[in-house]
XYZ file of C-alpha atoms in Angstrom:
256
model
C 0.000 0.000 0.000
C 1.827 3.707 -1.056
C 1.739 6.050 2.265
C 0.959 9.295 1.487
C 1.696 11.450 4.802
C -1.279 13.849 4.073
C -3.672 11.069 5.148
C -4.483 8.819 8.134
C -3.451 5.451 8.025
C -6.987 4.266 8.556
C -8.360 6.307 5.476
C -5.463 4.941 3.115
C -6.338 1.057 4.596
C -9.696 1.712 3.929
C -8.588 3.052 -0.087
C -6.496 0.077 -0.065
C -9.326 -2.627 0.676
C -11.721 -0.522 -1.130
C -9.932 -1.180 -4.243
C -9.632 -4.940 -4.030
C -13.249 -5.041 -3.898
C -13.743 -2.843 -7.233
C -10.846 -4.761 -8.721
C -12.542 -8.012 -8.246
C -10.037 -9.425 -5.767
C -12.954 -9.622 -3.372
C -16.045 -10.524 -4.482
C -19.486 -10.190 -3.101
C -20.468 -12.747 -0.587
C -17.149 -13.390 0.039
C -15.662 -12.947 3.821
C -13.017 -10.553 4.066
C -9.896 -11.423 5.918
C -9.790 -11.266 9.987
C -9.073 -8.596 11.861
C -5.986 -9.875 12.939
C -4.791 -11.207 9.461
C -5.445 -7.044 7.962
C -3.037 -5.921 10.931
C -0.570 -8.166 10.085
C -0.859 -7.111 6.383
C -0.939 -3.708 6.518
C 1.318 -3.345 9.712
C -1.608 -1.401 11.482
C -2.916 -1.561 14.809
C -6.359 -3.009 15.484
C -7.845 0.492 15.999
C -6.456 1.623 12.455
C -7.836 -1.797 11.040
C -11.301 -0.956 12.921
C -11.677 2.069 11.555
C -11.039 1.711 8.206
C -13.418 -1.681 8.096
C -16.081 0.835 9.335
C -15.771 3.152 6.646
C -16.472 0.384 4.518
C -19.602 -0.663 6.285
C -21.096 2.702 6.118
C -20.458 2.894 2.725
C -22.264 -0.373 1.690
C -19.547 -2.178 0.645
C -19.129 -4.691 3.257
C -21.962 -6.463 5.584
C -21.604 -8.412 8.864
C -20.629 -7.367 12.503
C -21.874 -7.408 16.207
C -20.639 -11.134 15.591
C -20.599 -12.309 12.293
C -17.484 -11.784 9.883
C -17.529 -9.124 7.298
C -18.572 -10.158 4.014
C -18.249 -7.906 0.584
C -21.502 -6.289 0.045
C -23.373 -5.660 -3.071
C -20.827 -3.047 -4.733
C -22.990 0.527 -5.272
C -21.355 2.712 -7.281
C -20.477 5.554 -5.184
C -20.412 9.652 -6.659
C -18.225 11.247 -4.723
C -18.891 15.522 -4.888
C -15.340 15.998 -7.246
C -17.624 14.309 -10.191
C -21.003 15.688 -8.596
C -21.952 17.970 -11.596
C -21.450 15.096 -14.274
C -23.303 11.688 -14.592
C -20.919 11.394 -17.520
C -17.440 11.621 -15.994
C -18.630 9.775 -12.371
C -19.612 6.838 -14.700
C -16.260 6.697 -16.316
C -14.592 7.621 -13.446
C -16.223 3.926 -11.525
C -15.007 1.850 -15.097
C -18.760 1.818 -16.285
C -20.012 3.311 -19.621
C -22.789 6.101 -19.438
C -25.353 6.500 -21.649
C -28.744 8.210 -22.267
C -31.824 8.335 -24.226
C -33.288 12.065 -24.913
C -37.433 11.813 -24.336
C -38.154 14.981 -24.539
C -35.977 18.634 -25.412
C -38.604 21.655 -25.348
C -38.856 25.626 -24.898
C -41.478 26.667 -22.542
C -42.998 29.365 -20.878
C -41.690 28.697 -16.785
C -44.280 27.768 -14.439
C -43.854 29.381 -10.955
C -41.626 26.356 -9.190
C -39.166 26.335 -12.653
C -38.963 30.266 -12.341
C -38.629 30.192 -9.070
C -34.974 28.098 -8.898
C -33.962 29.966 -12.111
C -34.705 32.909 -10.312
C -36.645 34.461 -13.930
C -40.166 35.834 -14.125
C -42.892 33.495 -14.610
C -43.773 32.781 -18.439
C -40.059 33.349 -19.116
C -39.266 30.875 -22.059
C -36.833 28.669 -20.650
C -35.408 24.804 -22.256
C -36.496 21.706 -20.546
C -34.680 18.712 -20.906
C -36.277 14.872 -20.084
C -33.188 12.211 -20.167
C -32.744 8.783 -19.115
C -29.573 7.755 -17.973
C -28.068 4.253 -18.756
C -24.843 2.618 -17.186
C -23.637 -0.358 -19.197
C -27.259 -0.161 -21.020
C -29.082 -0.218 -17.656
C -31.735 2.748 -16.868
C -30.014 4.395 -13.916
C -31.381 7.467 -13.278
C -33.677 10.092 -14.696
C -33.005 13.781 -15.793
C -35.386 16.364 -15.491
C -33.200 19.757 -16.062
C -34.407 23.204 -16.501
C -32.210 25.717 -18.380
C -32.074 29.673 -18.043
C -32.565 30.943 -21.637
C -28.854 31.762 -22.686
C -27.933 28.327 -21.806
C -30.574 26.276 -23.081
C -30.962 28.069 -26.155
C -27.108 25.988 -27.183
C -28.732 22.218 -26.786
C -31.017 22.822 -30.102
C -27.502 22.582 -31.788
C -26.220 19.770 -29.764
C -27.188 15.652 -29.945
C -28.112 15.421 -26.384
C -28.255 11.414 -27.021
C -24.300 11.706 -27.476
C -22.879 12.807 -23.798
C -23.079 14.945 -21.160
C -24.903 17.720 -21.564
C -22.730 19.375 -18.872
C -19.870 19.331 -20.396
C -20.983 20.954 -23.895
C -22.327 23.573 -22.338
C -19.046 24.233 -20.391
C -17.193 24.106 -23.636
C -19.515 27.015 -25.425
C -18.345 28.920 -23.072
C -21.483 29.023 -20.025
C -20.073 29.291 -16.684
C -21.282 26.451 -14.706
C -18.933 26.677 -11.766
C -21.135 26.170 -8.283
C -23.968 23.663 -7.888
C -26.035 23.258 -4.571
C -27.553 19.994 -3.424
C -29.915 18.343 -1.582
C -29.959 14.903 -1.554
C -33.301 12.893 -0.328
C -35.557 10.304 -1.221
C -38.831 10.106 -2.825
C -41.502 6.934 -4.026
C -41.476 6.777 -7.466
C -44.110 7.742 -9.664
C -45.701 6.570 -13.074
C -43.758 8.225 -15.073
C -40.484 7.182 -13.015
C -41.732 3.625 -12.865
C -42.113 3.193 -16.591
C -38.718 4.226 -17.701
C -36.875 2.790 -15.138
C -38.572 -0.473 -14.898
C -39.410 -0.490 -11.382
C -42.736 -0.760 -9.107
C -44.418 2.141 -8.596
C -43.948 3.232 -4.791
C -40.424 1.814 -4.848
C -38.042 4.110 -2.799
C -35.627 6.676 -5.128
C -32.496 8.366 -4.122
C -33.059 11.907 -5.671
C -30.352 15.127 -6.330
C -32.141 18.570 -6.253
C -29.493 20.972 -7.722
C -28.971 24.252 -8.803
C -26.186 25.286 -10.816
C -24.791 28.634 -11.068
C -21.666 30.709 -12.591
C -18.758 31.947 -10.698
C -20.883 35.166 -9.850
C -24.244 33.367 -8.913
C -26.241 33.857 -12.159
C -27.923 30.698 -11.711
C -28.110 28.433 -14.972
C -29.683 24.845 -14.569
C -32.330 23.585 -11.966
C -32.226 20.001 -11.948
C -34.197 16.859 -10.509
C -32.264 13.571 -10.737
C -33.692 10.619 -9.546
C -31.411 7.444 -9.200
C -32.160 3.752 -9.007
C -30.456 3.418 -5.167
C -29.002 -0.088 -5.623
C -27.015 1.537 -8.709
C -25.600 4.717 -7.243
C -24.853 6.431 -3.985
C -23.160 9.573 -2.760
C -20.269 10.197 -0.745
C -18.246 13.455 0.819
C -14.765 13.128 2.744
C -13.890 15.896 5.293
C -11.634 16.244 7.637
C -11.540 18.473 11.386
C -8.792 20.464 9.535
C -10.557 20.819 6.177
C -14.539 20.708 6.039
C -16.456 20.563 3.226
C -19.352 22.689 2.639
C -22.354 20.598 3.225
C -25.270 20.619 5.534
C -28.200 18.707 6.294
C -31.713 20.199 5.520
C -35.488 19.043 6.620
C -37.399 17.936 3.563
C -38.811 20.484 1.078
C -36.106 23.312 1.995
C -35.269 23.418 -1.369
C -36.836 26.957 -1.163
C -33.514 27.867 1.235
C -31.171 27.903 -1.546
């Protein structure tokens, strides 16, 4: 395992073991080695060993405890915030191809809720983007994204089908440079059931965001819903360096 001083030995154990699961060394179902057989291969104490098994567990990737050995979980693909702003680049950042299928690409008048995260006048024509997104040719998640005029106005000359929408956009020039989340979870609904080929009711892990340039002009309201055995979200802090995130109570998307 490299050392890299900047980090605790616990967080690069738990890098370590997380990439013999992704790698395949471990697969699921299988137990993981013992406590005692980790400290003797990474020359770390118990605690260390400890610690860095329960990262794992609370990211999903391993199951067992209060008794039972730890097994490898089902693997969920984890975002982590660097790749938050593209579907595209997480997917090929986890080894897993991305895809999508366009349903609908429209100019609209705003209704109240659309104009209201946009921050326009209601009526304003804005762009409204429908996508489902694939991994490896599996529905994964759908798009529902709102554009401000001057950035929507660019996808009638661009094959949303082909790739991340994000991405064109950033090379035309729009600023897309600060996004605000909130992640909860919602049933899903007849619409959501259909294209992703789930019951109605089932359970979805959804990403609220808002995306604005470098000086707030906000450009993209977006609802993302994701199948939750398929993707997950992570964020690392530290005491010394903490990221910006918070938790909010349910429909406080209005406190943005």
């Amino acid at each position: 395992m490299i050392q890299n001083k900047n980090q605790p030995k616990h967080q690069l154990l738990a890098a370590d073991l997380r990439e013999r699961i992704a790698s395949g060394q471990w697969l699921e179902g299988e137990p993981i080695p013992s406590e005692t057989e980790l400290c003797a291969q990474a020359n770390a104490s118990r605690g260390t060993v400890r610690h860095a098994l329960a990262t794992l567990r609370s990211e999903g990737l391993i199951a067992g405890g209060q008794g039972k050995p730890p097994v490898v979980a089902h693997a969920v693909r984890s975002q982590s915030f660097s790749t938050f702003m593209s579907f595209t680049e997480w997917a090929h950042s986890v080894g897993r191809t991305p895809g999508q299928r366009t349903l609908e690409l429209a100019r609209r008048p705003a209704t109240e809720e659309a104009a209201g995260q946009l921050e326009l006048e209601p009526g304003t024509m804005i762009v409204q983007v429908l996508r489902l997104r694939l991994l490896d040719d599996t529905p994964a998640m759908i798009e529902r994204t709102s554009f401000a005029p001057d950035a929507g106005r660019l996808l009638f000359d661009f094959d949303t089908d082909s790739g991340s929408i994000f991405n064109y956009l950033r090379e035309q020039g729009v600023d897309l440079s600060r996004g605000k989340h909130i992640i909860d979870a919602v049933a899903a609904d007849g619409e959501d059931s259909t294209l992703l080929q789930v019951p109605a009711g089932m359970p979805l892990l959804r990403e609220r965001r808002i995306t604005s340039s470098s000086t707030g002009e906000v450009k993209e309201y977006s609802d993302d819903r994701y199948l939750p055995h398929l993707a997950n979200f992570t964020i690392e802090n530290t005491i010394e360096e903490r990221a910006a995130f918070t938790r909010a109570p349910s429909l406080a998307l209005q406190s943005f």
